[in-house]
Coordinates of C-alpha atoms in Angstrom, one line a residue:
Chain A
M1 CA 108.6 99.2 129.9
T2 CA 106.4 100.7 127.1
G3 CA 105.9 104.5 126.6
E4 CA 102.4 104.1 128.1
E5 CA 103.5 102.5 131.4
V6 CA 103.3 104.9 134.3
L7 CA 104.4 103.6 137.7
G8 CA 103.1 106.5 139.7
D9 CA 99.6 106.5 138.2
P10 CA 97.0 106.2 141.0
D11 CA 94.6 104.1 138.9
P12 CA 96.7 102.1 136.5
R13 CA 95.3 99.6 134.1
W14 CA 96.6 96.1 133.8
V15 CA 96.9 94.0 130.6
R16 CA 98.7 90.8 129.5
S17 CA 102.0 91.3 127.9
A18 CA 101.7 90.4 124.3
R19 CA 105.1 88.8 124.5
V20 CA 104.1 86.0 126.9
L21 CA 103.8 82.4 125.9
W22 CA 100.9 80.6 127.5
R23 CA 99.0 77.4 127.5
Q24 CA 95.6 76.6 129.1
T25 CA 95.6 73.0 130.2
T26 CA 92.5 71.3 131.7
T27 CA 93.8 72.1 135.2
E28 CA 96.2 75.0 135.1
L29 CA 97.2 78.0 133.1
L30 CA 100.9 78.0 132.3
L31 CA 102.8 81.3 131.5
L32 CA 106.3 81.8 130.4
N33 CA 108.1 85.1 129.7
P34 CA 110.3 84.4 126.6
D35 CA 112.6 87.2 127.8
G36 CA 112.9 85.9 131.3
G37 CA 116.2 84.5 132.6
A38 CA 115.0 81.2 134.2
D39 CA 113.1 78.3 132.7
D40 CA 110.4 78.6 135.4
V41 CA 106.9 78.3 134.1
V42 CA 104.3 80.3 136.2
C43 CA 101.2 78.3 137.0
L44 CA 97.8 79.9 137.7
T45 CA 94.7 78.0 138.8
G46 CA 91.2 79.0 139.7
T47 CA 90.7 82.7 139.9
G48 CA 94.3 83.2 138.7
A49 CA 93.3 81.8 135.4
E50 CA 90.1 84.0 135.4
L51 CA 92.3 87.0 136.1
W52 CA 94.4 86.2 133.1
A53 CA 91.3 85.8 130.9
L54 CA 90.1 89.3 132.0
L55 CA 93.4 90.9 131.2
D56 CA 93.1 90.3 127.5
H57 CA 92.3 94.0 127.4
P58 CA 93.5 96.8 129.8
L59 CA 91.5 97.0 133.0
P60 CA 92.0 98.9 136.3
L61 CA 92.3 96.9 139.5
G62 CA 88.9 98.1 140.7
R63 CA 87.1 96.8 137.6
V64 CA 88.9 93.4 137.9
A65 CA 87.9 93.2 141.5
E66 CA 84.3 94.1 140.6
V67 CA 84.0 91.3 138.0
L68 CA 85.6 88.6 140.2
S69 CA 83.6 89.6 143.3
Q70 CA 80.4 89.2 141.3
R71 CA 81.4 85.8 140.1
H72 CA 82.5 84.6 143.4
D73 CA 80.0 86.5 145.6
A74 CA 82.8 88.2 147.6
E75 CA 83.4 91.7 148.9
V76 CA 85.0 93.9 146.2
S77 CA 87.6 95.3 148.7
V78 CA 88.6 91.8 149.8
V79 CA 89.0 90.6 146.2
A80 CA 91.0 93.8 145.4
G81 CA 93.3 93.1 148.3
D82 CA 93.9 89.5 147.0
V83 CA 94.4 90.5 143.4
A84 CA 96.7 93.5 143.9
P85 CA 99.8 91.5 145.0
V86 CA 99.2 88.9 142.3
L87 CA 99.2 91.6 139.7
D88 CA 102.4 93.0 141.2
R89 CA 104.1 89.6 141.0
L90 CA 102.9 89.0 137.5
A91 CA 104.3 92.4 136.5
E92 CA 107.6 91.7 138.1
A93 CA 107.8 88.5 136.1
G94 CA 107.1 90.5 132.9
L95 CA 103.8 88.6 132.3
V96 CA 101.5 91.6 132.7
I97 CA 102.0 95.3 132.0
R98 CA 100.9 98.3 134.1
L99 CA 99.6 101.1 132.0
G100 CA 98.7 104.7 132.8
S101 CA 95.0 105.4 133.4
P102 CA 93.1 106.5 130.2
S103 CA 93.4 110.3 129.6
Chain B
M1 CA 101.4 47.0 122.4
S2 CA 98.0 45.2 122.3
A3 CA 95.4 45.8 119.6
G4 CA 93.1 47.2 122.2
T5 CA 95.6 49.8 123.3
E6 CA 96.3 50.7 119.7
R7 CA 92.6 51.2 119.1
I8 CA 92.3 53.4 122.2
L9 CA 95.3 55.5 121.2
A10 CA 93.8 56.0 117.7
A11 CA 90.5 57.0 119.3
I12 CA 92.3 59.6 121.5
A13 CA 94.1 61.0 118.5
A14 CA 90.8 61.3 116.7
S15 CA 88.9 62.9 119.6
G16 CA 87.6 66.4 118.8
L17 CA 87.9 66.0 115.0
A18 CA 84.8 67.4 113.3
G19 CA 82.3 64.8 112.4
V20 CA 84.2 62.0 114.2
H21 CA 82.9 60.0 117.2
P22 CA 85.7 57.8 118.3
S23 CA 85.1 54.9 120.6
L24 CA 86.7 55.8 123.9
P25 CA 86.4 53.7 127.1
E26 CA 83.0 54.1 128.8
V27 CA 84.3 52.3 132.0
A28 CA 87.6 53.1 133.7
L29 CA 90.3 50.8 132.5
G30 CA 92.1 48.4 134.9
Q31 CA 95.5 49.5 136.1
A32 CA 97.5 47.4 133.6
D33 CA 95.5 48.6 130.6
W34 CA 95.6 52.2 131.8
R35 CA 99.4 52.1 132.2
A36 CA 99.7 50.8 128.7
V37 CA 97.5 53.6 127.3
L38 CA 99.3 56.3 129.3
D39 CA 102.7 55.0 128.1
G40 CA 101.4 55.0 124.5
V41 CA 100.0 58.6 125.0
A42 CA 103.5 59.7 126.0
V43 CA 105.2 58.0 123.1
Q44 CA 102.6 59.3 120.6
R45 CA 102.5 62.8 122.2
L46 CA 98.7 62.7 122.8
A47 CA 98.7 64.2 126.3
G48 CA 96.6 67.3 125.5
L49 CA 94.1 65.3 123.6
L50 CA 93.7 62.7 126.3
A51 CA 93.3 65.3 129.0
R52 CA 90.7 67.1 126.9
A53 CA 88.8 63.9 126.3
I54 CA 88.7 63.1 130.0
A55 CA 87.7 66.6 131.0
G56 CA 84.9 66.5 128.4
G57 CA 83.5 63.3 129.9
H58 CA 84.3 61.2 126.8
F59 CA 87.0 58.9 128.4
A60 CA 86.0 57.3 131.7
V61 CA 88.7 57.3 134.3
T62 CA 89.2 57.0 138.1
D63 CA 90.2 60.1 140.1
D64 CA 93.8 58.8 140.2
Q65 CA 93.9 58.2 136.5
A66 CA 92.5 61.7 135.8
A67 CA 95.2 63.2 138.0
E68 CA 97.9 61.3 136.2
A69 CA 96.6 62.4 132.8
A70 CA 96.5 66.0 134.0
R71 CA 100.1 65.8 135.2
L72 CA 101.2 64.4 131.9
E73 CA 99.3 67.2 130.1
V74 CA 101.0 69.9 132.2
K75 CA 104.4 68.3 131.6
W76 CA 104.0 68.4 127.8
A77 CA 102.5 71.9 127.9
S78 CA 105.4 73.2 130.0
Q79 CA 107.8 71.6 127.5
A80 CA 105.9 73.2 124.6
L81 CA 106.3 76.7 126.2
A82 CA 110.1 76.1 126.8
L83 CA 110.5 75.0 123.2
E84 CA 108.6 78.0 121.9
R85 CA 110.9 80.2 123.9
V86 CA 113.9 78.5 122.2
L87 CA 112.2 79.0 118.9
I88 CA 111.8 82.7 119.5
G89 CA 115.4 83.1 120.4
V90 CA 116.6 81.1 117.4
S91 CA 114.3 82.9 115.0
E92 CA 115.5 86.3 116.3
R93 CA 119.2 85.2 115.9
L94 CA 118.6 84.0 112.3
D95 CA 116.7 87.2 111.5
R96 CA 119.6 89.3 112.8
A97 CA 122.0 87.3 110.7
G98 CA 119.7 87.9 107.7
L99 CA 119.0 84.2 107.3
D100 CA 115.5 83.2 105.9
H101 CA 113.8 80.4 107.7
L102 CA 110.3 78.9 108.1
V103 CA 108.8 77.2 111.1
L104 CA 107.7 73.6 110.4
K105 CA 105.3 71.3 112.3
G106 CA 105.2 71.6 116.1
P107 CA 104.4 75.2 117.0
A108 CA 103.4 76.2 113.5
F109 CA 100.7 73.5 113.4
A110 CA 99.7 73.8 117.0
H111 CA 98.8 77.5 116.6
R112 CA 97.4 77.3 113.1
L113 CA 95.5 74.0 112.8
Y114 CA 94.2 73.3 116.3
P115 CA 91.4 75.1 118.2
D116 CA 93.7 75.0 121.2
P117 CA 97.5 74.8 120.8
N118 CA 97.6 72.6 123.8
L119 CA 96.0 69.8 121.8
R120 CA 99.2 69.5 119.6
S121 CA 102.2 68.4 121.7
F122 CA 105.8 68.5 120.3
A123 CA 109.2 67.5 121.4
D124 CA 111.5 69.6 119.3
I125 CA 111.7 72.6 116.9
D126 CA 111.8 72.2 113.2
L127 CA 112.9 74.9 110.8
L128 CA 113.3 74.9 107.0
V129 CA 116.1 77.0 105.6
P130 CA 117.2 77.5 102.0
G131 CA 120.1 75.2 100.9
G132 CA 122.1 78.2 100.0
S133 CA 122.2 79.5 103.6
F134 CA 121.9 76.1 105.3
D135 CA 125.5 76.0 106.5
D136 CA 125.3 79.6 107.8
A137 CA 122.1 78.8 109.7
L138 CA 123.8 75.8 111.3
A139 CA 126.9 77.9 112.1
T140 CA 124.7 80.5 113.7
L141 CA 123.1 78.0 116.0
V142 CA 126.3 76.2 116.9
A143 CA 128.0 79.6 117.6
R144 CA 125.6 80.0 120.5
G145 CA 126.7 76.8 122.2
G146 CA 124.6 74.3 120.1
R147 CA 126.0 70.9 119.3
R148 CA 125.5 69.5 115.8
R149 CA 124.2 66.0 115.5
Y150 CA 124.5 64.0 112.3
D151 CA 127.7 64.6 110.4
E152 CA 127.8 64.9 106.6
P153 CA 129.9 62.8 104.3
R154 CA 131.6 65.9 102.8
P155 CA 131.4 69.6 103.7
G156 CA 128.4 71.2 102.0
F157 CA 126.7 67.8 101.3
T158 CA 123.6 68.4 103.4
A159 CA 123.1 72.0 102.0
R160 CA 123.2 70.6 98.5
F161 CA 121.5 67.2 98.8
G162 CA 120.5 66.3 102.3
K163 CA 117.3 66.4 104.4
G164 CA 118.9 68.4 107.2
A165 CA 120.7 68.3 110.5
S166 CA 120.0 68.6 114.2
V167 CA 121.4 71.0 116.8
V168 CA 121.1 70.4 120.5
T169 CA 121.0 73.6 122.5
P170 CA 123.0 74.0 125.7
G171 CA 119.7 73.5 127.5
G172 CA 119.2 70.1 125.8
Y173 CA 116.5 71.2 123.4
E174 CA 116.6 69.8 119.8
I175 CA 116.4 72.0 116.8
D176 CA 116.0 70.2 113.5
V177 CA 117.2 72.3 110.6
H178 CA 115.8 71.1 107.4
R179 CA 116.8 71.7 103.8
S180 CA 114.1 69.4 102.5
F181 CA 111.1 67.5 103.9
V182 CA 112.7 64.1 103.4
A183 CA 115.9 62.4 102.3
G184 CA 116.2 60.4 99.1
P185 CA 114.6 60.8 95.7
L186 CA 111.4 62.3 96.9
G187 CA 113.2 65.1 98.8
Q188 CA 115.1 66.0 95.6
R189 CA 111.9 66.5 93.6
I190 CA 110.4 69.2 95.9
D191 CA 110.6 72.7 94.6
L192 CA 112.2 74.1 97.7
A193 CA 112.6 77.7 96.6
S194 CA 108.9 78.0 95.9
L195 CA 108.2 77.1 99.6
F196 CA 109.8 80.3 100.7
A197 CA 108.1 82.4 97.9
S198 CA 104.6 81.2 99.0
A199 CA 105.2 81.2 102.8
V200 CA 102.8 83.0 105.1
P201 CA 103.4 85.1 108.3
F202 CA 102.3 84.2 111.8
T203 CA 103.1 85.6 115.2
L204 CA 104.2 83.7 118.3
A205 CA 103.9 85.8 121.4
D206 CA 104.2 89.0 119.4
H207 CA 107.3 87.6 117.5
P208 CA 106.8 87.7 113.7
M209 CA 107.6 84.4 112.0
R210 CA 106.8 82.6 108.8
Q211 CA 105.5 79.1 108.0
L212 CA 104.5 77.2 104.9
A213 CA 101.4 78.2 102.9
P214 CA 98.4 75.9 103.7
E215 CA 98.7 73.6 100.7
E216 CA 102.5 73.2 101.1
G217 CA 102.0 72.7 104.9
F218 CA 99.5 70.0 104.2
L219 CA 101.9 68.3 101.8
H220 CA 104.6 68.5 104.4
A221 CA 102.2 66.8 106.9
C222 CA 101.7 64.0 104.4
Y223 CA 105.4 63.5 103.8
H224 CA 106.0 63.5 107.5
A225 CA 103.1 61.1 108.2
M226 CA 104.3 58.6 105.6
L227 CA 108.1 59.0 105.6
G228 CA 108.9 60.6 109.0
S229 CA 109.2 57.3 110.9
A230 CA 109.3 53.6 110.2
T231 CA 105.8 53.2 111.6
P232 CA 103.4 56.0 110.9
R233 CA 102.7 58.0 114.0
L234 CA 99.3 59.3 115.1
V235 CA 99.9 63.0 115.5
P236 CA 101.1 63.6 111.9
Q237 CA 97.9 61.8 110.7
R238 CA 95.9 64.1 113.0
D239 CA 97.7 67.1 111.5
L240 CA 96.8 66.2 108.0
A241 CA 93.2 65.5 109.0
E242 CA 93.0 68.9 110.6
F243 CA 94.4 70.4 107.4
V244 CA 91.8 68.7 105.2
L245 CA 88.8 69.1 107.5
G246 CA 89.5 72.6 108.9
M247 CA 91.7 74.6 106.6
G248 CA 89.7 74.9 103.4
L249 CA 92.5 73.7 101.3
D250 CA 92.7 74.5 97.5
V251 CA 92.6 70.8 96.5
D252 CA 93.5 71.5 92.9
R253 CA 96.6 73.3 94.0
V254 CA 97.5 70.5 96.4
L255 CA 97.3 68.0 93.6
R256 CA 99.2 70.2 91.2
L257 CA 102.0 70.6 93.7
A258 CA 102.0 66.9 94.5
R259 CA 102.3 66.0 90.8
A260 CA 105.1 68.5 90.2
W261 CA 107.0 67.0 93.2
H262 CA 106.4 63.4 92.1
G263 CA 104.7 63.0 95.5
Q264 CA 101.2 61.9 94.6
A265 CA 101.7 58.4 96.0
V266 CA 102.9 59.9 99.3
V267 CA 99.9 62.2 99.6
A268 CA 97.4 59.4 98.5
R269 CA 98.9 56.9 101.0
A270 CA 99.0 59.5 103.8
V271 CA 95.4 60.6 103.3
A272 CA 94.1 57.0 103.0
L273 CA 96.0 56.0 106.1
A274 CA 94.6 58.9 108.2
W275 CA 91.1 58.3 106.9
S276 CA 91.4 54.6 107.8
T277 CA 92.9 55.3 111.3
F278 CA 90.3 57.8 112.3
A279 CA 87.3 56.4 110.3
L280 CA 86.7 59.7 108.6
P281 CA 83.9 60.2 106.1
H282 CA 84.8 59.5 102.5
D283 CA 82.8 62.3 101.0
H284 CA 85.7 64.8 100.9
Q285 CA 87.2 65.4 97.5
L286 CA 90.8 64.8 98.6
A287 CA 89.8 61.5 100.4
A288 CA 88.0 60.3 97.3
W289 CA 91.0 61.1 95.1
A290 CA 93.4 59.4 97.6
L291 CA 91.4 56.2 97.9
A292 CA 91.1 55.9 94.1
Y293 CA 94.8 56.7 93.4
R294 CA 97.0 53.9 92.0
P295 CA 100.8 54.6 92.2
S296 CA 103.0 53.9 89.3
P297 CA 105.8 51.3 89.7
A298 CA 108.3 54.2 89.8
E299 CA 106.3 55.8 92.6
E300 CA 106.2 52.5 94.5
R301 CA 110.0 52.3 94.2
A302 CA 110.6 55.8 95.4
M303 CA 108.3 55.2 98.4
A304 CA 110.0 51.8 99.2
V305 CA 113.5 53.3 99.3
S306 CA 112.4 56.2 101.4
A307 CA 110.5 54.4 104.2
G308 CA 109.6 51.1 105.7
S309 CA 111.3 47.8 105.7
G310 CA 112.5 48.1 102.1
R311 CA 114.7 51.1 103.0
S312 CA 118.4 50.7 102.4
Y313 CA 121.4 53.0 102.1
E314 CA 122.3 51.7 98.7
G315 CA 118.7 51.7 97.3
E316 CA 118.1 55.3 98.5
A317 CA 121.4 56.5 97.0
V318 CA 120.8 54.9 93.6
A319 CA 117.2 56.4 93.5
T320 CA 118.5 59.8 94.7
V321 CA 121.1 59.9 91.9
S322 CA 118.3 59.4 89.4
A323 CA 116.3 62.2 90.9
I324 CA 119.2 64.8 91.0
S325 CA 119.2 67.0 88.0
G326 CA 122.4 67.7 86.1
T327 CA 125.5 65.6 85.5
R328 CA 127.8 67.6 87.7
N329 CA 125.3 67.4 90.6
K330 CA 125.0 63.7 90.2
A331 CA 128.8 63.3 90.1
A332 CA 129.1 65.5 93.3
Y333 CA 126.5 63.4 95.1
L334 CA 128.1 60.1 94.1
R335 CA 131.6 61.3 95.1
A336 CA 130.3 62.2 98.5
V337 CA 128.5 58.9 99.2
L338 CA 131.3 56.8 97.7
F339 CA 134.3 58.7 99.0
P340 CA 133.3 60.5 102.2
D341 CA 135.8 62.3 104.4
R342 CA 138.0 60.2 106.7
D343 CA 136.6 62.0 109.8
Y344 CA 133.1 61.2 108.8
L345 CA 133.9 57.5 108.3
R346 CA 135.8 57.3 111.6
R347 CA 132.8 58.8 113.5
R348 CA 130.0 57.1 111.6
E349 CA 131.2 53.7 110.5
G350 CA 134.4 53.0 112.3
S351 CA 136.4 51.7 109.4
Y352 CA 136.9 51.9 105.7
R353 CA 135.9 48.3 105.3
A354 CA 132.2 49.0 106.2
R355 CA 132.2 51.9 103.8
L356 CA 133.9 49.9 101.1
G357 CA 131.1 47.3 101.5
H358 CA 128.5 50.1 101.0
G359 CA 130.4 51.4 98.1
L360 CA 130.7 48.1 96.3
R361 CA 127.0 47.4 96.8
L362 CA 126.1 50.8 95.5
A363 CA 128.4 50.4 92.5
R364 CA 126.8 47.1 91.7
Q365 CA 123.3 48.6 91.9
L366 CA 124.3 51.4 89.6
R367 CA 125.8 49.0 87.2
D368 CA 122.7 46.8 87.3
R369 CA 120.5 49.7 86.4
R370 CA 122.4 50.5 83.2

């Protein structure tokens, strides 16, 4: 965890871990944490790959949901509900980092 | 492999190159032809380029063929990630041990030369280490469970005269640890110390590493294209085309280095081959030089003993002795190739008789040269 990561922050921002290896194929986005224990490559498709593209700089969940909802003509709250568990799983795998909200 | 399949594979390897319009199938291939192309793509490591050509609408396929190509692309991309993870671990271990090393080919070229690293597949990791720390680097990798392939005739031979050795990790990944780009006389002529002095940094997933400077990297691509396998492969040719067309090489520096390394014929042949394979425009300075270059008889001999059907153990050894500087070094080289360790003989050749045959032929060739 970096010094900036704050687990209890009510409006954290999310960003790709700079330590992640990744490849964008024509059909899937493949991610691998070089510090991970297993050889499992994480595959993202569709909006998962879009999410990864958005996280090249830190964004709060609300902003991510706004962008994706505009692109896909969906309710922001619905998108946020879908994205939140994905972010949590990516964070558990060490692929994205949860940062404190900007001061 | 049919000429038609070879033409399609060369066109796949050329796809996306600036100014090149390769002739790819405009109608989906029949199943037998498609199978031959897909097998060739796997052997030539062109999965990323094929998938991109299909996705861009430049290669006509059926839905099933598109799905097969996509699966092959994902397989090679997953392997690239796994290999890059191995590279990061190895590089960190060598750094901790204070052992200098440069990343060659695969990941270094994928991230430097190509607009998308997924276009450059690779099947192993290649490192260059100084001869003086070669054995320590090997020991560092073996200490973590790696298994060394390719024995050496005497301890310290590879560190002093050889091309390198391979280590297979416990996970089955191959790491080629190079002392030089090639074996034989051409490998002896390369100024290896200068490669480390001019090396440039790059990062792989936030991990600092180093690779060859652009001109040295291009020369390595040429050596690999011409001498890396019995039949020149397509990806090394694509690498050197990327260097020439996309890197803004200092051509004068390239030619100065090639001359100093006695490698002009290698560079000329490699560039001419790639230009012919990919039908590249001849108006580039380096291409014009390569097409006009006429190798000397000595250069022809050095090429012949280093690659192709003319390659032989004895011929390479004789030519290598000539290229090694210093009487003591020559003597040490000859002693190792003529009188290797018993263990090496037992593992490599099975008996002294076979080695004796090599030794007699080598002695005869050395005598004939006097």
